Short mmCIF file of C-alpha atoms and ligand atoms in Angstrom, two decimals:
data_model
loop_
_atom_site.label_atom_id
_atom_site.label_comp_id
_atom_site.label_asym_id
_atom_site.label_seq_id
_atom_site.Cartn_x
_atom_site.Cartn_y
_atom_site.Cartn_z
CA MET A 1 1.64 9.53 40.14
CA PRO A 2 1.36 13.06 41.24
CA SER A 3 3.78 13.81 43.12
CA PRO A 4 2.31 15.46 46.18
CA THR A 5 2.01 18.65 47.34
CA ARG A 6 5.03 20.33 49.26
CA VAL A 7 5.36 23.19 51.37
CA ILE A 8 7.65 25.08 51.25
CA MET A 9 9.41 27.88 53.02
CA LEU A 10 11.16 30.60 52.12
CA VAL A 11 13.08 32.91 55.24
CA ASP A 12 14.06 36.63 54.45
CA LEU A 13 16.19 38.36 56.80
CA ASP A 14 14.53 41.73 57.19
CA TYR A 15 17.24 44.69 55.94
CA PHE A 16 19.66 42.45 57.31
CA PHE A 17 23.24 44.46 57.24
CA ALA A 18 21.15 47.34 58.94
CA GLN A 19 19.09 45.78 61.45
CA CYS A 20 22.49 43.76 62.54
CA GLU A 21 23.81 47.15 63.04
CA GLU A 22 20.76 47.72 64.59
CA LEU A 23 21.62 45.03 67.47
CA ARG A 24 24.53 45.68 67.97
CA ASN A 25 23.54 48.99 69.08
CA PRO A 26 20.03 49.38 70.02
CA ALA A 27 20.28 53.65 70.27
CA LEU A 28 19.99 53.25 66.27
CA LYS A 29 17.02 52.04 66.50
CA ASP A 30 14.33 54.82 65.56
CA LYS A 31 17.24 56.94 63.73
CA PRO A 32 17.39 56.05 59.64
CA VAL A 33 20.76 53.39 59.06
CA VAL A 34 22.19 53.30 55.92
CA VAL A 35 24.82 50.65 55.86
CA GLY A 36 27.30 51.32 52.78
CA VAL A 37 30.59 49.94 50.61
CA TYR A 38 32.80 52.76 50.70
CA SER A 39 35.14 52.58 47.73
CA GLY A 40 38.09 54.87 48.55
CA ARG A 41 37.88 57.32 46.12
CA THR A 42 36.58 60.18 47.82
CA GLU A 43 34.72 60.23 51.01
CA ASP A 44 31.05 60.25 49.57
CA SER A 45 32.13 57.50 46.74
CA GLY A 46 30.14 54.16 46.96
CA ALA A 47 26.92 52.58 47.14
CA VAL A 48 23.82 51.68 49.53
CA SER A 49 24.37 47.86 50.39
CA THR A 50 20.88 49.02 52.54
CA ALA A 51 19.04 50.48 54.50
CA ASN A 52 16.76 50.34 57.57
CA TYR A 53 12.73 51.13 56.96
CA VAL A 54 13.27 54.29 58.45
CA ALA A 55 16.15 55.53 55.48
CA ARG A 56 13.82 53.27 53.11
CA LYS A 57 11.00 55.81 53.97
CA PHE A 58 13.21 58.57 52.24
CA GLY A 59 13.73 57.00 48.89
CA VAL A 60 17.14 55.24 50.44
CA LYS A 61 17.48 51.78 49.07
CA SER A 62 20.33 49.07 48.38
CA GLY A 63 22.62 50.42 45.17
CA LEU A 64 21.30 53.93 45.51
CA PRO A 65 25.11 56.07 45.24
CA LEU A 66 26.12 57.17 48.84
CA TYR A 67 26.11 61.15 48.41
CA LEU A 68 22.28 60.82 47.08
CA ALA A 69 21.77 58.64 50.06
CA LYS A 70 23.57 61.68 51.99
CA LYS A 71 21.47 64.38 50.32
CA ARG A 72 18.06 62.64 50.70
CA LEU A 73 18.94 62.50 54.35
CA GLU A 74 20.01 65.73 54.78
CA GLY A 75 18.81 67.75 58.01
CA THR A 76 17.74 63.63 60.01
CA ASP A 77 19.71 62.15 62.43
CA ALA A 78 20.97 59.79 59.92
CA VAL A 79 23.77 57.50 60.36
CA PHE A 80 26.46 55.63 58.23
CA LEU A 81 28.38 52.90 58.77
CA PRO A 82 30.64 50.48 56.81
CA VAL A 83 29.81 47.03 55.92
CA ASP A 84 31.65 44.67 58.48
CA THR A 85 30.44 40.83 56.96
CA ALA A 86 32.24 39.03 59.64
CA PHE A 87 29.78 40.73 62.12
CA TYR A 88 27.02 40.48 59.86
CA GLU A 89 27.69 36.63 59.20
CA GLN A 90 28.04 35.10 62.65
CA ILE A 91 24.74 36.78 63.20
CA SER A 92 23.53 34.47 59.96
CA ASN A 93 25.23 31.67 61.41
CA LYS A 94 23.62 31.55 64.47
CA ILE A 95 19.92 32.55 62.59
CA MET A 96 20.60 29.50 60.23
CA GLU A 97 21.55 26.98 62.41
CA THR A 98 18.30 27.66 64.58
CA LEU A 99 16.05 27.78 60.96
CA ARG A 100 17.34 24.31 60.00
CA GLY A 101 15.80 22.92 63.06
CA TYR A 102 12.35 23.79 61.58
CA ALA A 103 12.80 22.11 58.24
CA ASP A 104 12.73 18.50 56.82
CA ALA A 105 15.06 20.20 54.05
CA PHE A 106 17.05 22.98 53.99
CA GLU A 107 18.79 25.27 51.81
CA GLN A 108 20.89 28.02 52.86
CA VAL A 109 20.94 30.72 49.94
CA GLY A 110 23.22 34.06 50.31
CA ILE A 111 24.01 35.55 53.72
CA ASP A 112 20.40 36.35 54.41
CA GLU A 113 17.97 33.95 52.84
CA ALA A 114 17.01 30.41 52.98
CA TYR A 115 14.45 27.84 51.84
CA LEU A 116 12.82 25.63 54.26
CA ASP A 117 11.15 22.37 52.62
CA VAL A 118 8.41 21.84 55.93
CA THR A 119 5.89 19.63 54.18
CA ARG A 120 5.86 16.72 56.68
CA LYS A 121 6.49 19.35 59.90
CA VAL A 122 2.86 20.05 58.84
CA ASP A 123 2.02 17.09 57.37
CA GLY A 124 0.57 19.13 54.14
CA ASP A 125 -1.70 20.78 55.48
CA PHE A 126 -1.10 24.52 54.85
CA ASP A 127 -3.18 25.45 57.25
CA ALA A 128 -0.62 24.47 59.99
CA VAL A 129 2.08 26.81 58.49
CA LYS A 130 1.14 29.65 60.29
CA GLU A 131 1.44 28.38 63.91
CA LEU A 132 4.84 26.94 62.71
CA VAL A 133 5.87 30.48 61.54
CA GLN A 134 5.43 31.95 65.00
CA LYS A 135 6.76 30.07 66.70
CA MET A 136 9.92 30.29 64.47
CA LYS A 137 9.82 33.66 64.53
CA SER A 138 9.81 34.03 68.42
CA ASP A 139 12.52 31.73 68.67
CA ILE A 140 14.53 33.89 66.27
CA LYS A 141 13.57 37.10 67.91
CA ASN A 142 14.36 35.55 71.58
CA LYS A 143 18.10 33.74 70.78
CA VAL A 144 19.47 36.23 68.32
CA GLY A 145 16.68 39.65 68.02
CA VAL A 146 16.28 39.31 64.43
CA THR A 147 13.15 40.04 62.73
CA PHE A 148 12.78 38.30 59.14
CA SER A 149 9.95 38.01 56.34
CA VAL A 150 8.46 34.56 55.12
CA GLY A 151 6.74 33.47 52.12
CA VAL A 152 5.11 29.63 52.06
CA GLY A 153 4.28 28.40 48.82
CA PRO A 154 3.50 24.63 46.92
CA ASN A 155 7.11 25.38 45.47
CA LYS A 156 10.77 27.27 45.41
CA LEU A 157 9.25 30.07 43.41
CA VAL A 158 6.74 30.41 44.74
CA ALA A 159 7.89 31.08 48.43
CA LYS A 160 9.93 33.11 47.14
CA ILE A 161 7.48 35.97 45.28
CA ALA A 162 5.31 35.05 48.09
CA ALA A 163 8.39 36.63 50.70
CA ASP A 164 8.44 39.87 49.00
CA ARG A 165 5.07 40.78 49.06
CA GLN A 166 4.52 41.51 53.25
CA LYS A 167 8.05 43.45 54.71
CA PRO A 168 9.47 43.46 57.37
CA ASP A 169 8.43 40.92 59.58
CA GLY A 170 5.89 39.50 57.01
CA LEU A 171 4.36 36.19 56.46
CA THR A 172 2.53 35.10 53.61
CA ILE A 173 0.78 32.48 52.74
CA VAL A 174 0.19 31.34 48.67
CA LYS A 175 -1.76 27.99 48.99
CA PRO A 176 -1.39 25.61 45.90
CA GLU A 177 -4.94 26.06 44.84
CA ASP A 178 -4.41 30.04 45.16
CA VAL A 179 -1.10 30.06 43.25
CA GLN A 180 -2.55 31.10 40.11
CA ARG A 181 -4.17 33.86 40.94
CA PHE A 182 -1.75 35.37 43.45
CA LEU A 183 1.22 35.30 40.17
CA SER A 184 -1.21 36.26 37.62
CA SER A 185 -1.21 40.26 38.32
CA LEU A 186 2.21 40.63 39.28
CA PRO A 187 4.65 42.38 36.72
CA VAL A 188 6.55 39.51 34.61
CA ASP A 189 9.95 40.64 36.02
CA GLN A 190 9.16 39.31 39.70
CA LEU A 191 10.10 35.95 38.22
CA ILE A 192 14.02 34.95 38.83
CA GLY A 193 15.62 35.17 35.79
CA VAL A 194 14.03 38.02 33.93
CA GLY A 195 15.88 40.58 34.97
CA ARG A 196 15.51 44.53 33.20
CA LYS A 197 16.42 43.59 29.55
CA THR A 198 14.53 40.68 29.57
CA ALA A 199 11.45 42.21 30.85
CA ALA A 200 11.75 45.07 28.15
CA LYS A 201 11.86 42.70 25.60
CA MET A 202 8.71 40.56 26.59
CA GLY A 203 7.00 43.92 26.85
CA GLU A 204 7.32 44.66 23.57
CA LEU A 205 5.05 41.43 23.04
CA GLY A 206 2.41 43.02 25.19
CA ILE A 207 3.53 40.92 27.95
CA ARG A 208 3.41 42.75 31.18
CA THR A 209 1.82 40.92 33.93
CA ILE A 210 2.82 37.34 34.98
CA GLY A 211 -0.82 36.55 33.92
CA ASP A 212 0.57 37.65 30.21
CA LEU A 213 3.52 35.48 30.42
CA ALA A 214 1.18 32.12 31.24
CA ARG A 215 -1.31 32.95 28.36
CA TYR A 216 1.49 33.86 25.76
CA ASP A 217 1.77 30.43 23.45
CA VAL A 218 5.27 28.58 24.66
CA GLN A 219 6.50 27.89 21.06
CA ARG A 220 6.67 31.74 20.82
CA LEU A 221 8.70 32.07 23.92
CA VAL A 222 10.60 29.16 22.48
CA VAL A 223 11.36 30.56 18.93
CA ILE A 224 11.97 33.90 20.51
CA PHE A 225 14.30 32.65 23.91
CA GLY A 226 15.48 29.61 22.62
CA LYS A 227 14.15 26.40 24.35
CA LYS A 228 15.66 26.11 27.79
CA LEU A 229 14.53 29.71 28.81
CA GLY A 230 11.13 29.70 26.84
CA ILE A 231 10.09 26.59 28.56
CA TYR A 232 11.39 27.93 31.81
CA PHE A 233 8.79 31.13 31.61
CA HIS A 234 6.32 29.22 30.63
CA ASN A 235 6.93 26.45 33.31
CA ALA A 236 7.36 29.86 35.95
CA ALA A 237 4.43 32.12 35.30
CA ASN A 238 2.48 28.95 35.67
CA GLY A 239 3.53 28.53 38.83
CA ILE A 240 4.90 25.26 37.67
CA ASP A 241 8.70 24.58 39.52
CA ASN A 242 9.93 21.36 41.30
CA GLU A 243 13.18 22.34 41.71
CA PRO A 244 14.19 20.59 45.34
CA VAL A 245 15.17 22.11 48.40
CA HIS A 246 18.84 21.40 48.32
CA GLU A 247 20.47 20.38 51.15
CA LEU A 248 24.04 22.00 51.07
CA GLY A 249 26.56 19.34 52.43
CA GLU A 250 30.48 19.74 52.46
CA THR A 251 31.17 17.43 50.32
CA GLU A 252 28.34 18.30 47.66
CA SER A 253 29.42 19.79 44.60
CA ILE A 254 28.10 21.09 41.35
CA SER A 255 29.31 19.12 37.90
CA ARG A 256 28.88 18.37 34.42
CA ILE A 257 30.71 16.33 31.76
CA ALA A 258 30.12 15.94 27.64
CA THR A 259 31.40 14.03 24.74
CA LEU A 260 33.79 16.26 22.31
CA LYS A 261 32.68 16.19 18.53
CA GLU A 262 35.71 14.36 18.10
CA ASP A 263 38.63 12.84 19.81
CA THR A 264 41.53 15.91 20.12
CA ARG A 265 44.40 16.87 21.79
CA ASP A 266 43.97 20.64 20.76
CA LEU A 267 43.55 22.55 23.69
CA ALA A 268 40.94 25.54 21.43
CA ARG A 269 38.25 22.60 20.42
CA ILE A 270 38.59 21.40 24.41
CA MET A 271 37.72 24.86 25.84
CA GLU A 272 35.28 25.46 23.45
CA LYS A 273 33.11 22.31 24.79
CA ALA A 274 34.69 22.98 28.86
CA ASN A 275 33.24 26.70 28.21
CA GLN A 276 29.61 25.65 27.97
CA LEU A 277 29.87 23.22 30.95
CA ILE A 278 31.35 26.17 32.81
CA GLU A 279 28.77 28.29 31.79
CA GLU A 280 25.44 25.46 32.99
CA ILE A 281 27.92 25.29 36.06
CA HIS A 282 28.25 28.83 36.87
CA ARG A 283 24.58 29.54 36.64
CA ASP A 284 23.38 26.34 39.10
CA ALA A 285 25.69 28.47 41.21
CA ALA A 286 24.42 31.76 40.96
CA LYS A 287 20.81 30.72 41.56
CA ARG A 288 22.06 29.00 44.80
CA ARG A 289 24.05 31.99 45.23
CA ILE A 290 27.11 30.24 46.23
CA GLY A 291 30.74 30.96 45.77
CA PHE A 292 33.31 27.82 44.94
CA ARG A 293 36.32 27.02 45.97
CA GLN A 294 37.66 23.85 44.40
CA ILE A 295 37.82 23.39 40.48
CA SER A 296 38.38 20.07 39.13
CA ILE A 297 38.37 18.97 36.11
CA ILE A 298 38.15 14.75 34.36
CA ALA A 299 39.24 14.12 30.64
CA VAL A 300 38.48 10.39 28.99
CA MET A 301 41.21 9.41 26.86
CA ILE A 302 40.57 7.44 23.68
CA ASP A 303 41.41 4.43 25.76
CA LEU A 304 38.75 5.36 27.51
CA SER A 305 41.09 6.11 30.92
CA ALA A 306 39.96 8.78 32.86
CA LYS A 307 42.85 11.55 34.29
CA SER A 308 41.18 14.47 36.64
CA ARG A 309 43.48 17.64 37.97
CA SER A 310 42.35 20.40 40.55
CA ARG A 311 43.07 23.23 42.08
CA THR A 312 42.02 24.95 45.41
CA LEU A 313 41.77 28.55 45.23
CA GLU A 314 42.85 30.59 48.46
CA THR A 315 39.27 32.02 49.04
CA ALA A 316 36.03 31.25 47.18
CA THR A 317 34.64 32.96 44.20
CA ASN A 318 31.89 33.29 41.90
CA ASN A 319 33.50 34.64 39.40
CA ILE A 320 33.04 32.92 35.92
CA ALA A 321 36.10 33.81 34.30
CA VAL A 322 38.75 32.59 37.04
CA LEU A 323 36.81 29.50 36.34
CA LYS A 324 37.17 29.61 32.75
CA ARG A 325 41.49 30.66 33.38
CA THR A 326 41.50 27.67 35.91
CA VAL A 327 39.93 25.48 33.88
CA GLN A 328 41.70 25.92 30.88
CA GLU A 329 45.47 25.69 32.82
CA LEU A 330 44.77 22.51 34.47
CA PHE A 331 44.13 20.99 30.99
CA GLU A 332 46.95 22.48 29.76
CA LYS A 333 48.42 20.33 32.64
CA LEU A 334 46.80 17.35 31.67
CA LEU A 335 47.64 17.53 28.12
CA SER A 336 51.69 18.06 28.99
CA THR A 337 51.12 14.14 30.90
CA SER A 338 49.97 12.64 27.92
CA HIS A 339 50.23 12.02 24.26
CA LEU A 340 46.39 10.37 24.05
CA GLU A 341 43.33 12.46 22.16
CA ILE A 342 40.66 13.07 24.81
CA ARG A 343 36.87 11.60 24.15
CA ARG A 344 35.14 12.92 26.74
CA ILE A 345 35.29 15.84 29.48
CA GLY A 346 34.21 17.15 32.46
CA VAL A 347 34.23 19.86 35.26
CA LYS A 348 33.14 20.40 38.76
CA ILE A 349 33.18 22.88 41.21
CA ALA A 350 33.12 22.06 45.37
CA HIS A 351 34.13 23.46 48.41
CA PHE A 352 30.78 25.64 48.37
CA SER A 353 30.68 28.90 51.06
CA TRP A 354 28.09 31.74 50.87
CA ASN A 355 29.78 35.03 51.70
CA GLU A 356 31.83 35.81 48.58
CA ALA A 357 28.67 35.30 46.32
CA ALA A 358 26.59 37.02 48.56
CA GLN A 359 28.99 40.14 48.03
CA GLN A 360 28.98 39.23 44.81
CA ARG A 361 25.31 39.09 44.47
CA LEU A 362 24.41 42.32 42.08
CA THR A 363 27.14 40.76 39.49
CA SER A 364 24.95 37.29 39.64
CA PHE A 365 24.05 35.51 36.52
CA PHE A 366 20.46 36.66 37.11
CA ASN A 367 20.70 39.79 37.99
CA ASN A 368 22.97 40.65 34.52
CA ASN A 369 19.89 39.52 32.17
P1 TTP B 401 18.15 41.76 50.86
O1 TTP B 401 17.34 40.59 51.13
O2 TTP B 401 17.89 41.76 48.94
O3 TTP B 401 17.88 43.10 51.29
P2 TTP B 401 17.82 43.33 52.77
O4 TTP B 401 17.65 42.53 54.13
O5 TTP B 401 18.63 44.40 53.47
O6 TTP B 401 16.44 44.05 53.30
P3 TTP B 401 14.80 43.62 52.79
O7 TTP B 401 14.08 43.98 54.30
O8 TTP B 401 14.11 44.52 51.57
O9 TTP B 401 14.92 41.68 52.53
O10 TTP B 401 19.15 41.60 50.54
C1 TTP B 401 20.35 41.03 51.96
C2 TTP B 401 21.82 41.95 52.50
O11 TTP B 401 22.95 41.57 51.55
C3 TTP B 401 21.41 43.00 52.33
O12 TTP B 401 21.44 43.41 53.98
C4 TTP B 401 22.63 43.91 52.07
C5 TTP B 401 23.26 43.10 50.79
N1 TTP B 401 22.80 43.69 49.82
C6 TTP B 401 24.11 44.46 49.14
O13 TTP B 401 25.42 44.31 49.79
N2 TTP B 401 23.84 45.06 48.00
C7 TTP B 401 22.91 45.20 47.33
O14 TTP B 401 22.46 45.62 46.27
C8 TTP B 401 21.56 44.17 48.11
C9 TTP B 401 20.05 44.04 47.33
C10 TTP B 401 22.07 43.50 49.13
MG1 MG B 402 16.45 40.51 53.01
#
């Protein structure tokens, strides 16, 4: 049975950190506003977190070194401000709370984005979406005073790309029958998971647009990029994505479990498998841009008894090195309490939050490849 058509929405708050600063001080509205992370080495060292659209006209954008931003805005009445995450979080929480009420299922991704499954809210009818979005926009405008852009499609992949097409205060709706046409002319790096390096590699194969990728032989993609990625790229380019909108409950966790090649008490062998599991878990967490505070392991011994260990960190992280180190320490501890060999191992992360992950997004998995 084919799955019924879903109506999925991505909401992306406009120039978020800078918009929050405008909210706090409306006199900033017509000026170029730059929010930056100051590294503190010299007065101007650091990078732009984001800039409002007035500043963007001068070529100032996320990631630009602050001294260059200053140079580009020379002679204007530009205002430079340091990041105030606590304040932005307050605003974000208020918005997310309101948005949640409009969705059948709701998944916040980072501090300024959320997916909404609104299939039942609009009765599966894409023609009813515009009115719903207008209602949401004016509701948030009245309650909080913030604008956002929306992408709508039959899945998360299309919704995400659509949201980038019209900004700020935009709305782009891609109906199921228009997906292929919508995607085909876009550059291939618009797909999540196609970073700079992958795009360059695809360029060498003559793949420049998503349409090129969609037409490329899937078997060859598998040979070049491996099975998982090859098939993912093929499906993504064809607009296929079945990922549900995950409700991120407080009790939720991400975990993986696997059987060792042979029963063992050798830490190096255990960690070899554990690191594979960790990489998958970390990829999942990075995709959803969540940080985690709790790390747990489980070991099934040869007598099939199970032992577990767990640690809660002081602050949330999405750092894979921390995850690997902690898991290793937990296995060392666990081994010291038993003389049995281990047969199966599992790794789990839980106690999620978005803040930390949002700040570290530039180092997240997908931005790195
Ligand atoms: P984005 O949604 O990528 O950017 P934005 O909201 O500022 O602008 P747009 O109107 O294009 O959506 O990121 C959300 C926030 O995350 C942004 O306001 C600041 C922060 N951020 C950084 O700190 N560093 C970065 O490199 C990026 C891209 C974002
Ligand atoms: Mg945004």
